[in-house]
Coordinates of C-alpha atoms and ligand atoms in Angstrom, one line a residue:
X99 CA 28.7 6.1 14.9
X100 CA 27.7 2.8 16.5
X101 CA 29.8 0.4 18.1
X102 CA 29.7 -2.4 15.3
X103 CA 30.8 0.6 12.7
X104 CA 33.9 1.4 14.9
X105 CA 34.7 -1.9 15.3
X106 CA 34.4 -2.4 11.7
X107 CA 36.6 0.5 10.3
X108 CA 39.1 -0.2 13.3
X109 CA 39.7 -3.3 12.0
X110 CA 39.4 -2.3 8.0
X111 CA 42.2 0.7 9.0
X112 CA 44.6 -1.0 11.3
X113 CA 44.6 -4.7 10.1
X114 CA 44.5 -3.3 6.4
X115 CA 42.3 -4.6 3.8
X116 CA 44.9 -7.1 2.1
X117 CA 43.9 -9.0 5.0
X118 CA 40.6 -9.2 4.4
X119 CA 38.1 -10.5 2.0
X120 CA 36.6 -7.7 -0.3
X121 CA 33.2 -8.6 0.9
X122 CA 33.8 -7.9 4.7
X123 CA 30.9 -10.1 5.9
X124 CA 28.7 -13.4 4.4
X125 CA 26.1 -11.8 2.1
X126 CA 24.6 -14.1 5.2
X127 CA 25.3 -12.2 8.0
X128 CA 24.8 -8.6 6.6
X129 CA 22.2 -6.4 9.1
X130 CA 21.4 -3.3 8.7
X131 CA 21.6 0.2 11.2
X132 CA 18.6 -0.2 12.9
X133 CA 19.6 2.8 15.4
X134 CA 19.7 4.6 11.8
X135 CA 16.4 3.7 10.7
X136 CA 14.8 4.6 13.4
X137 CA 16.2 8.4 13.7
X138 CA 15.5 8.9 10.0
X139 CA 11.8 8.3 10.9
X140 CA 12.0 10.1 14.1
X141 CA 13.6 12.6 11.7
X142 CA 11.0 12.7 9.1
X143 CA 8.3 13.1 11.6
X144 CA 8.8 16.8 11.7
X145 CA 8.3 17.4 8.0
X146 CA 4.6 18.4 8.5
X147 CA 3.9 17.4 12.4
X148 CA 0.5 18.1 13.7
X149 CA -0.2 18.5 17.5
X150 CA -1.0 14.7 17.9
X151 CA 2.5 13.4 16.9
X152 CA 1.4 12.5 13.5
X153 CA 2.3 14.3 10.1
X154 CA 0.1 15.9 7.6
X155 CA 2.1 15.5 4.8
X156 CA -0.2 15.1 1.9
X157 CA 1.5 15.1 -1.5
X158 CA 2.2 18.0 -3.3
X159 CA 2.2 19.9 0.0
X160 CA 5.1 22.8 1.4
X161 CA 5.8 20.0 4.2
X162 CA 5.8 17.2 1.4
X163 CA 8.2 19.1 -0.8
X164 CA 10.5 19.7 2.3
X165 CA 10.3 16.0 3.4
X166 CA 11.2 14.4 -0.2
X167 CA 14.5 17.2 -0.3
X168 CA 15.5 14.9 3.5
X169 CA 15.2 11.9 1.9
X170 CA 17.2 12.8 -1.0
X171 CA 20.0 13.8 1.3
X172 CA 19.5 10.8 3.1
X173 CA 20.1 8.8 -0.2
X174 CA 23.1 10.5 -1.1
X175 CA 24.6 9.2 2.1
X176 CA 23.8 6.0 1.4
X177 CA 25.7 6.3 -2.3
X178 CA 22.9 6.6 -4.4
X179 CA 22.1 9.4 -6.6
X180 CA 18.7 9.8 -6.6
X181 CA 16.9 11.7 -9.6
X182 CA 13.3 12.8 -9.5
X183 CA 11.4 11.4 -12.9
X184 CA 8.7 13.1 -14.8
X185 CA 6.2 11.9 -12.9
X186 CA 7.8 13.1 -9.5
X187 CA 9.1 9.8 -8.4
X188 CA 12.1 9.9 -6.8
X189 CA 14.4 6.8 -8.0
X190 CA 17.9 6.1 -7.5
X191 CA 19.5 3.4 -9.5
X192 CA 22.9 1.0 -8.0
X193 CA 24.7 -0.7 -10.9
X194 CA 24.6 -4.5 -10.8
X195 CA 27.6 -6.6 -11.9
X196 CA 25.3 -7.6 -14.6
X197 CA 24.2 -4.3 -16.6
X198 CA 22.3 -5.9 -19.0
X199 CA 19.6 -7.3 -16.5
X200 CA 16.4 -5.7 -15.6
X201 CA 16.5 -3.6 -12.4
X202 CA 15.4 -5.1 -9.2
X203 CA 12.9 -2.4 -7.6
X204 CA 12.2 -1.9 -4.1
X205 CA 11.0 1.1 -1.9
X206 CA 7.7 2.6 -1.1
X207 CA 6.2 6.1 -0.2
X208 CA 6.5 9.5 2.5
X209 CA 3.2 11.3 1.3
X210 CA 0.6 11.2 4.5
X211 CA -2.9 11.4 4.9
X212 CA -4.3 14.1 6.7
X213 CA -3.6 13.9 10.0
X214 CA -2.2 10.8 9.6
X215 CA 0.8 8.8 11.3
X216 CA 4.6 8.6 11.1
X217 CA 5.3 5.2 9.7
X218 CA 2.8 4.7 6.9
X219 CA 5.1 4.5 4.2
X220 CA 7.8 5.8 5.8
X221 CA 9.2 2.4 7.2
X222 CA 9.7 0.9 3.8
X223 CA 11.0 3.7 2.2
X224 CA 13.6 4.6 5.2
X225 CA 14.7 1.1 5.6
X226 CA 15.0 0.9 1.5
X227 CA 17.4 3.5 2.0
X228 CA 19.0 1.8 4.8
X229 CA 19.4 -1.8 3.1
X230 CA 21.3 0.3 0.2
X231 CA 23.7 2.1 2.8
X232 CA 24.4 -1.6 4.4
X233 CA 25.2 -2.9 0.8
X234 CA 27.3 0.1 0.5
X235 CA 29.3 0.0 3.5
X236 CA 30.0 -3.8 3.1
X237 CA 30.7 -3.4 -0.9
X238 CA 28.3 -6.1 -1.4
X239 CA 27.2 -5.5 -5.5
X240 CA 24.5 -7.2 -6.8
X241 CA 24.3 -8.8 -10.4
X242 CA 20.9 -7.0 -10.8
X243 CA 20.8 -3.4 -10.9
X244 CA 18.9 -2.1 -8.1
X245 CA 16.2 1.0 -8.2
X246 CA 15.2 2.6 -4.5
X247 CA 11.7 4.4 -5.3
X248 CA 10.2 7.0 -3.5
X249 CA 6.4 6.9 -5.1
X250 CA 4.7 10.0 -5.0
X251 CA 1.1 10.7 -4.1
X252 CA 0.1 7.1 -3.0
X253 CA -2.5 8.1 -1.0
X254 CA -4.1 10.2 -3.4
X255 CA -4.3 6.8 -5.5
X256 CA -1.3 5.7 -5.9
X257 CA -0.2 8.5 -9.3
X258 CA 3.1 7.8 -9.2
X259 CA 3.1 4.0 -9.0
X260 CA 0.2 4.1 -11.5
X261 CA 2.1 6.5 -13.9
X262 CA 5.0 3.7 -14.3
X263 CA 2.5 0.9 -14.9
X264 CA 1.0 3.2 -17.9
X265 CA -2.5 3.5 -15.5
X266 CA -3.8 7.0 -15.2
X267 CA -6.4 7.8 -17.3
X268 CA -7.2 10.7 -19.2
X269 CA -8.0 13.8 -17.1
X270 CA -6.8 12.2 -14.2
X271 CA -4.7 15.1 -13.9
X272 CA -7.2 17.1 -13.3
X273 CA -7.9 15.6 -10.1
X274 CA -7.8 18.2 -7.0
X275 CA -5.5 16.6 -4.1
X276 CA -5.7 17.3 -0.9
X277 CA -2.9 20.0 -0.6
X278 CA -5.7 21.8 -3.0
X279 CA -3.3 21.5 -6.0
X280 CA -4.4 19.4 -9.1
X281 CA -2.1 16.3 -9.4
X282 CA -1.1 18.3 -12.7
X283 CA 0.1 21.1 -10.4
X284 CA 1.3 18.7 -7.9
X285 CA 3.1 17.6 -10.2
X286 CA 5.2 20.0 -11.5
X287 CA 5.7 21.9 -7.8
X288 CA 7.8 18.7 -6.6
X289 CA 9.9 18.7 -9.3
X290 CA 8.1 16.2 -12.0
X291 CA 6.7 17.4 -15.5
X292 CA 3.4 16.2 -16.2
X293 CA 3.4 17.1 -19.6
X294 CA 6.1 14.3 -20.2
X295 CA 3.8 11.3 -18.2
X296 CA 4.4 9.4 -20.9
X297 CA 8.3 9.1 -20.7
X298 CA 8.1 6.5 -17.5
X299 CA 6.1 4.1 -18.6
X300 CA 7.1 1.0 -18.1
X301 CA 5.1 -2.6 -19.4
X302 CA 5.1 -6.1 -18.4
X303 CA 8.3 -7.6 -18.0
X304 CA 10.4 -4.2 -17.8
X305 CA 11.5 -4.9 -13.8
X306 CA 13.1 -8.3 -12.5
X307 CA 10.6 -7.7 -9.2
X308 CA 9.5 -5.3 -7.0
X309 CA 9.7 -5.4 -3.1
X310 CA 7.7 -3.3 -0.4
X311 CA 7.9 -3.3 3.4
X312 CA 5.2 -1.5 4.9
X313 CA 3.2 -1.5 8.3
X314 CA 0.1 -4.0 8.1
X315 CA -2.5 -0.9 9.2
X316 CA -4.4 -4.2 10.6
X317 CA -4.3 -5.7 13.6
X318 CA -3.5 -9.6 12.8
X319 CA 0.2 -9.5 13.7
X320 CA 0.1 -7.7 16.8
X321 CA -2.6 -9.9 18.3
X322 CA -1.2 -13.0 17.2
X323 CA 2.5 -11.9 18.4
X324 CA 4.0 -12.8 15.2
X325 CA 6.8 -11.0 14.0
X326 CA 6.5 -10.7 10.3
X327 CA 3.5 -10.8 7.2
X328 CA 3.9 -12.4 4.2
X329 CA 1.4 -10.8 1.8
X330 CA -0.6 -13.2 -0.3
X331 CA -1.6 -10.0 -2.7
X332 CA -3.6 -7.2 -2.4
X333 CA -7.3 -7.6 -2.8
X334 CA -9.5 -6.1 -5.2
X335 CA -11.8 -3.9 -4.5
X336 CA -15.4 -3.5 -6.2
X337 CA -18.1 -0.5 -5.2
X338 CA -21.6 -0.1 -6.0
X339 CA -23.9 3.0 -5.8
X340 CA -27.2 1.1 -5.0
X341 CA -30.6 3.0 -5.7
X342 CA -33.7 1.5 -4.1
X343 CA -36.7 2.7 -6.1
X344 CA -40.3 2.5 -3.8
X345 CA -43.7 4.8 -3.8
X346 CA -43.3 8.0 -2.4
X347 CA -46.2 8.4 0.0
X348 CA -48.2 10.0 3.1
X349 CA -47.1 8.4 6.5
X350 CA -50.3 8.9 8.2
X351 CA -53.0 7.4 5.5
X352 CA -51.1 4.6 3.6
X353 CA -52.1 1.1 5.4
X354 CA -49.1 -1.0 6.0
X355 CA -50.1 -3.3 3.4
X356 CA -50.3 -1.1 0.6
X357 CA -46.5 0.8 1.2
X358 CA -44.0 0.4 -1.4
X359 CA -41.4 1.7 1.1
X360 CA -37.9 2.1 -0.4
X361 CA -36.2 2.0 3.1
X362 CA -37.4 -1.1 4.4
X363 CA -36.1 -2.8 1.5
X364 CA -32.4 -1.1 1.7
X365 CA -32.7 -2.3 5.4
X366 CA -33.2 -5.7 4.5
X367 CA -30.8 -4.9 1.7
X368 CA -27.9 -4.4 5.0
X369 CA -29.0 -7.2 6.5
X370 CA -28.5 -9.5 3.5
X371 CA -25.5 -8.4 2.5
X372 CA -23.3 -9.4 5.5
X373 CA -25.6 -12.5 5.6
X374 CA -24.2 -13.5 2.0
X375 CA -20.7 -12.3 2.4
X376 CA -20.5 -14.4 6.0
X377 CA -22.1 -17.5 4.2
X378 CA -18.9 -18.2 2.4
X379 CA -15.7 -19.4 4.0
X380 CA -12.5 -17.2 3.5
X381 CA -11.6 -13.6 4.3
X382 CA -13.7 -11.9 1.8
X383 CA -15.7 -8.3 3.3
X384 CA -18.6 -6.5 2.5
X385 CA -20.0 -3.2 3.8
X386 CA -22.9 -0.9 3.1
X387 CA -21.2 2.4 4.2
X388 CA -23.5 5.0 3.5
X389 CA -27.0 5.2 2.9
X390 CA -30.1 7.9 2.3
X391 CA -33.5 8.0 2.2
X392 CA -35.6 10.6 0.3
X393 CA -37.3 12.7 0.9
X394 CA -36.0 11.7 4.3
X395 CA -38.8 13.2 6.5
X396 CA -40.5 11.7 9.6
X397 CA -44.0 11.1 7.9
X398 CA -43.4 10.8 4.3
X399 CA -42.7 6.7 3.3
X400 CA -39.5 6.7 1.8
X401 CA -39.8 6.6 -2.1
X402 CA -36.1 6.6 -2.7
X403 CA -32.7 5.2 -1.0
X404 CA -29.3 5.5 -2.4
X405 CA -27.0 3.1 -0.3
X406 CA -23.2 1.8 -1.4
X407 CA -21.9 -1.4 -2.0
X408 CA -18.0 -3.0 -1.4
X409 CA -16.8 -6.2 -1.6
X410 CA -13.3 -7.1 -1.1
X411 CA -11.4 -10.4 -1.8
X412 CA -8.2 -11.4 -3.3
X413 CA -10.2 -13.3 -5.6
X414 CA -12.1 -11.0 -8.3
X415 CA -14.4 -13.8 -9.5
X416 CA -15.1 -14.3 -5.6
X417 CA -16.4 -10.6 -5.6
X418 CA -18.4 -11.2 -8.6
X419 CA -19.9 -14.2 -7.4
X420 CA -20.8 -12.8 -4.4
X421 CA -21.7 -9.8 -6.5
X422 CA -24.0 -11.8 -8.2
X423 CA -25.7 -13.8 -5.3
X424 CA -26.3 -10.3 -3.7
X425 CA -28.6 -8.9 -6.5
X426 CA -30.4 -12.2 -6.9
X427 CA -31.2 -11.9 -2.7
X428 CA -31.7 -8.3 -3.4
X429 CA -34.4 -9.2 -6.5
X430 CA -36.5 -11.3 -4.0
X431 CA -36.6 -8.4 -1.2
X432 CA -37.2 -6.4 -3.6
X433 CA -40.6 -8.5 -4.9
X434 CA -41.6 -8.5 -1.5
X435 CA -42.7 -4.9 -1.4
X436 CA -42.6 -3.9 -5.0
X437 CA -39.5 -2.0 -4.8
X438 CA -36.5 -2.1 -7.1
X439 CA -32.8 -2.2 -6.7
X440 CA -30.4 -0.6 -9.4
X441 CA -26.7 -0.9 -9.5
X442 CA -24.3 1.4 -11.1
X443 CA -20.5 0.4 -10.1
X444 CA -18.4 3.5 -8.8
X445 CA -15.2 1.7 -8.3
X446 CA -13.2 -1.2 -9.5
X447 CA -9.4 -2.3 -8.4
X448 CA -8.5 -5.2 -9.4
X449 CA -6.9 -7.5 -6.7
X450 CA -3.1 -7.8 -7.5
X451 CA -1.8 -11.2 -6.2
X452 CA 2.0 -11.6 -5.3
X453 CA 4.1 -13.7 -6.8
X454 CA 4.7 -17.6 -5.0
X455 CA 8.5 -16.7 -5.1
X456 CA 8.9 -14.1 -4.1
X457 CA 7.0 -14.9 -1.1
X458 CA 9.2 -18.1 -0.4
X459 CA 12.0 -15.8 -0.5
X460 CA 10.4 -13.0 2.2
X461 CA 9.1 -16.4 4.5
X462 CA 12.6 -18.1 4.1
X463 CA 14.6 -14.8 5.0
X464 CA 12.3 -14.4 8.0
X465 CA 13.0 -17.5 9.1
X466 CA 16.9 -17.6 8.7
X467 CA 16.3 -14.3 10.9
X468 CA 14.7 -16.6 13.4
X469 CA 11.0 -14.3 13.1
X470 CA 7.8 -15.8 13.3
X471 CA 5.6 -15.3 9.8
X472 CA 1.9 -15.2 8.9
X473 CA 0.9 -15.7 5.1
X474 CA -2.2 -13.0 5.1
X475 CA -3.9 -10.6 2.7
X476 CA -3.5 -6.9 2.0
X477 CA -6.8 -5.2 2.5
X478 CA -5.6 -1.8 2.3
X479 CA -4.0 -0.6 -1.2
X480 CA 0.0 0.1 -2.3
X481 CA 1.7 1.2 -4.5
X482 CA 2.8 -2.7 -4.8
X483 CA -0.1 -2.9 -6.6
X484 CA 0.6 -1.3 -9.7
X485 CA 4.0 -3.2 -9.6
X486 CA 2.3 -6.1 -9.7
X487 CA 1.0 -5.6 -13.3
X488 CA 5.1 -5.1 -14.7
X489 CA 7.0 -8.2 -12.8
X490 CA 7.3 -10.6 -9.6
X491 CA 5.9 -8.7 -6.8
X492 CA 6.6 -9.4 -3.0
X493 CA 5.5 -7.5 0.4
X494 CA 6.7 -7.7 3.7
X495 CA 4.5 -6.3 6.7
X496 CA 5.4 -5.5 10.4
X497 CA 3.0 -5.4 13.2
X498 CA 1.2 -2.0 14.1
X499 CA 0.8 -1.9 17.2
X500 CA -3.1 -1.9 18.4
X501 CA -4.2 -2.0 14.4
X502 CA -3.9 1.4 14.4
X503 CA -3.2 3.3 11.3
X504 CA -4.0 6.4 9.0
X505 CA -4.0 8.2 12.5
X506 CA -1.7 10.1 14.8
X507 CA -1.5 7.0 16.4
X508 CA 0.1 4.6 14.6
X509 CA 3.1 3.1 16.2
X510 CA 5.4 0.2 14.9
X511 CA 8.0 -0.8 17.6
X512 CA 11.7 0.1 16.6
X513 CA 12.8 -3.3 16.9
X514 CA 9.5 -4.7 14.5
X515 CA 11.2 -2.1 11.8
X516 CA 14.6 -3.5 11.9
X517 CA 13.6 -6.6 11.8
X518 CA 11.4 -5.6 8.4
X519 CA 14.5 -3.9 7.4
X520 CA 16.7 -7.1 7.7
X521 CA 13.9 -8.9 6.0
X522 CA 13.9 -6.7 3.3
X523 CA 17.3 -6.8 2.5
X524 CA 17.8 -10.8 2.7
X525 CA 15.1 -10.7 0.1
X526 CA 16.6 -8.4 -2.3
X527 CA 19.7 -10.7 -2.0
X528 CA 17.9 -14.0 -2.6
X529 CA 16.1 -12.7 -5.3
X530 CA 19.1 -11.3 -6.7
X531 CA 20.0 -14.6 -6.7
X532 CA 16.9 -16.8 -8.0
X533 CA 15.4 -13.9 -10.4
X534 CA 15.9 -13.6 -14.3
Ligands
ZN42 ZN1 1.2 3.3 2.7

């Protein structure tokens, strides 16, 4: 017990309730434990520790399984009774005053990478639980009723956020993760049943909004000193297999002249990419990842590379201008040395935008908190994303410290995830308030 929560049930025991109001505090005023937050991450940290004070939690894993039966615990202290959903969410509903409403969703994820930190995902779903355990200790009911999720398998790609939005696509299921389970398997061993996907669909319109604090796994707010992110959305992403088709030929006898060499062009292919992508103002990114030449010996001229393509914005027609500019660029390098370029696309996630108010309401709680506040894209996915495509979505980010994240490494300071946590629930008030 902290001081404030002796102080408080001092008072509530000895002065007597008739005394008081029934809501103890101003909605106003309300903070949550932050002491509390930060020992339920300290305690979920040992659900699947590796060596270098991360976790390897992946989903569906012994460690994973372990770490979701904590939280559940953890949410049962807090009042809630939390139920796990066919799809292996774990959700916990709060009746609002107003039962006829649609439910007011915030929360996030505890499934890892490998080898991967101990606040990815944990943050927003620790201090969801918390903001629920400060509304229940104060008596503070909302007129919305509220739902605390626990997605499963985000970093897999985002299943369980993606099975309420009605996204996964046939054999889907099928896909090995990395505990080595199918998400089918995965499924069913943390308490789900796949067979039944179909049961938590939800469509457009189904939630009043959805909030989610998370670390920024960037560097912005660190450098900049500023306390809180506002996200603008979450930006699509578009990826290209590339295949650069030249003359296979001998190294030694073909003049310079007469080389249709399929690797010169992909390396004026790099070049022209960034070129294009830096051209244009904004925040837009593009990146050749990975490339290879065949045959791929020292003295045979390339006759063949295969090189990626992504472009990120939160604009999609940005990407496909872009998209577009590239392959005329590519066209004329191309004609150069008679080589070709041929696309086929590999991956497509469409950017998901938040909504303006609920981004007036994070930026206005910030600032009653007294925080500093940065309006600035997502360019890493969340489950926020597929919550996007059902009702008003809104996400808060706190610095990580160095821009670290999906490592051992990654550190937010205690204080940053309180003051995330406060955010957080001064948002779910207001848009208790201002929401349909
Ligand atoms: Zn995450």
């Amino acid at each position: 017990m902290n001081r404030r929560d002796f102080t408080s049930m001092t008072l509530g025991g000895l002065a007597g309730m008739a005394l008081r109001p029934r809501v103890a505090l101003a909605q106003g005023d309300l903070k949550v434990n932050g002491n509390r937050i930060n020992a339920h991450i300290k305690a979920l940290s040992e659900f699947g520790k590796n060596p270098e004070g991360g976790v390897s939690r992946v989903a569906y894993s012994d460690a994973d399984r372990a770490g979701r039966a904590a939280v559940m615990e953890w949410m049962k202290a807090a009042k809630l009774d939390p139920v796990i959903d066919a799809a292996g969410n774990i959700i916990a509903r709060r009746a609002g005053t107003e039962p006829s409403r649609k439910p007011l969703l915030f929360g996030s994820h505890i499934d890892s990478v490998p080898n991967g930190g101990n606040y990815d995902g944990d943050v927003g779903t620790l201090s969801a639980i918390e903001v629920a355990q400060t509304f229940a200790e104060h008596n503070v009911v909302t007129r919305h009723p509220l739902e605390i999720v626990i997605w499963q398998n985000e970093e897999g790609g985002l299943f369980g956020s993606r099975a309420v939005s009605g996204q996964i696509k046939p054999g889907e299921l099928q896909t090995v993760s990395n505990s080595g389970k199918t998400v089918e398997q995965g499924i069913a061993f943390i308490g789900g049943d796949p067979s039944k996907l179909d049961t938590v669909k939800r469509k457009k319109g189904d939630i009043a909004g959805y909030f989610e604090l998370h670390i920024e796994q960037g560097g912005i707010l660190d450098k900049n000193n500023e306390n809180i992110g506002v996200v603008e959305g979450i930006v699509g992403i578009k990826q290209w297999e590339v295949t650069v088709t030249g003359f296979q030929n001998h190294a030694g006898t073909t003049a310079m002249a007469d080389r249709h060499d399929a690797l010169l062009s992909a390396a004026r292919f790099v070049e022209m990419v960034n070129r294009v992508v830096r051209s244009i103002s904004g925040r837009q990114v593009g990146t050749v990842g990975r490339i290879q030449a065949f045959p791929g010996a020292p003295n045979v001229i390339p006759g063949k590379v295969v090189c990626s393509l992504e472009l990120r914005d939160l604009d999609d027609s940005k990407i496909d201008s872009m998209f577009a500019r590239i392959k005329r660029e590519a066209k004329a390098i191309g004609d150069l040395n008679q080589t070709t370029f041929a696309y086929t696309e590999l991956h497509t996630n469409v950017a998901a935008p938040s909504d303006a108010r609920m981004r007036k309401i994070i930026s206005d709680a910030a600032a009653g908190l007294g925080l500093t506040r940065r309006l600035m894209p997502s360019g890493a996915g969340h489950d926020a994303q597929a919550m996007a495509t059902l009702g008003p979505m809104g996400m808060i980010f706190i610095p990580s410290v160095g821009g670290i994240s999906h490592a051992p490494k990654e550190f937010s300071r205690p204080a940053d995830i309180t003051n995330g946590a406060n955010v957080l629930l001064r948002s779910v008030l207001a848009a208790d308030k201002l929401l349909d």
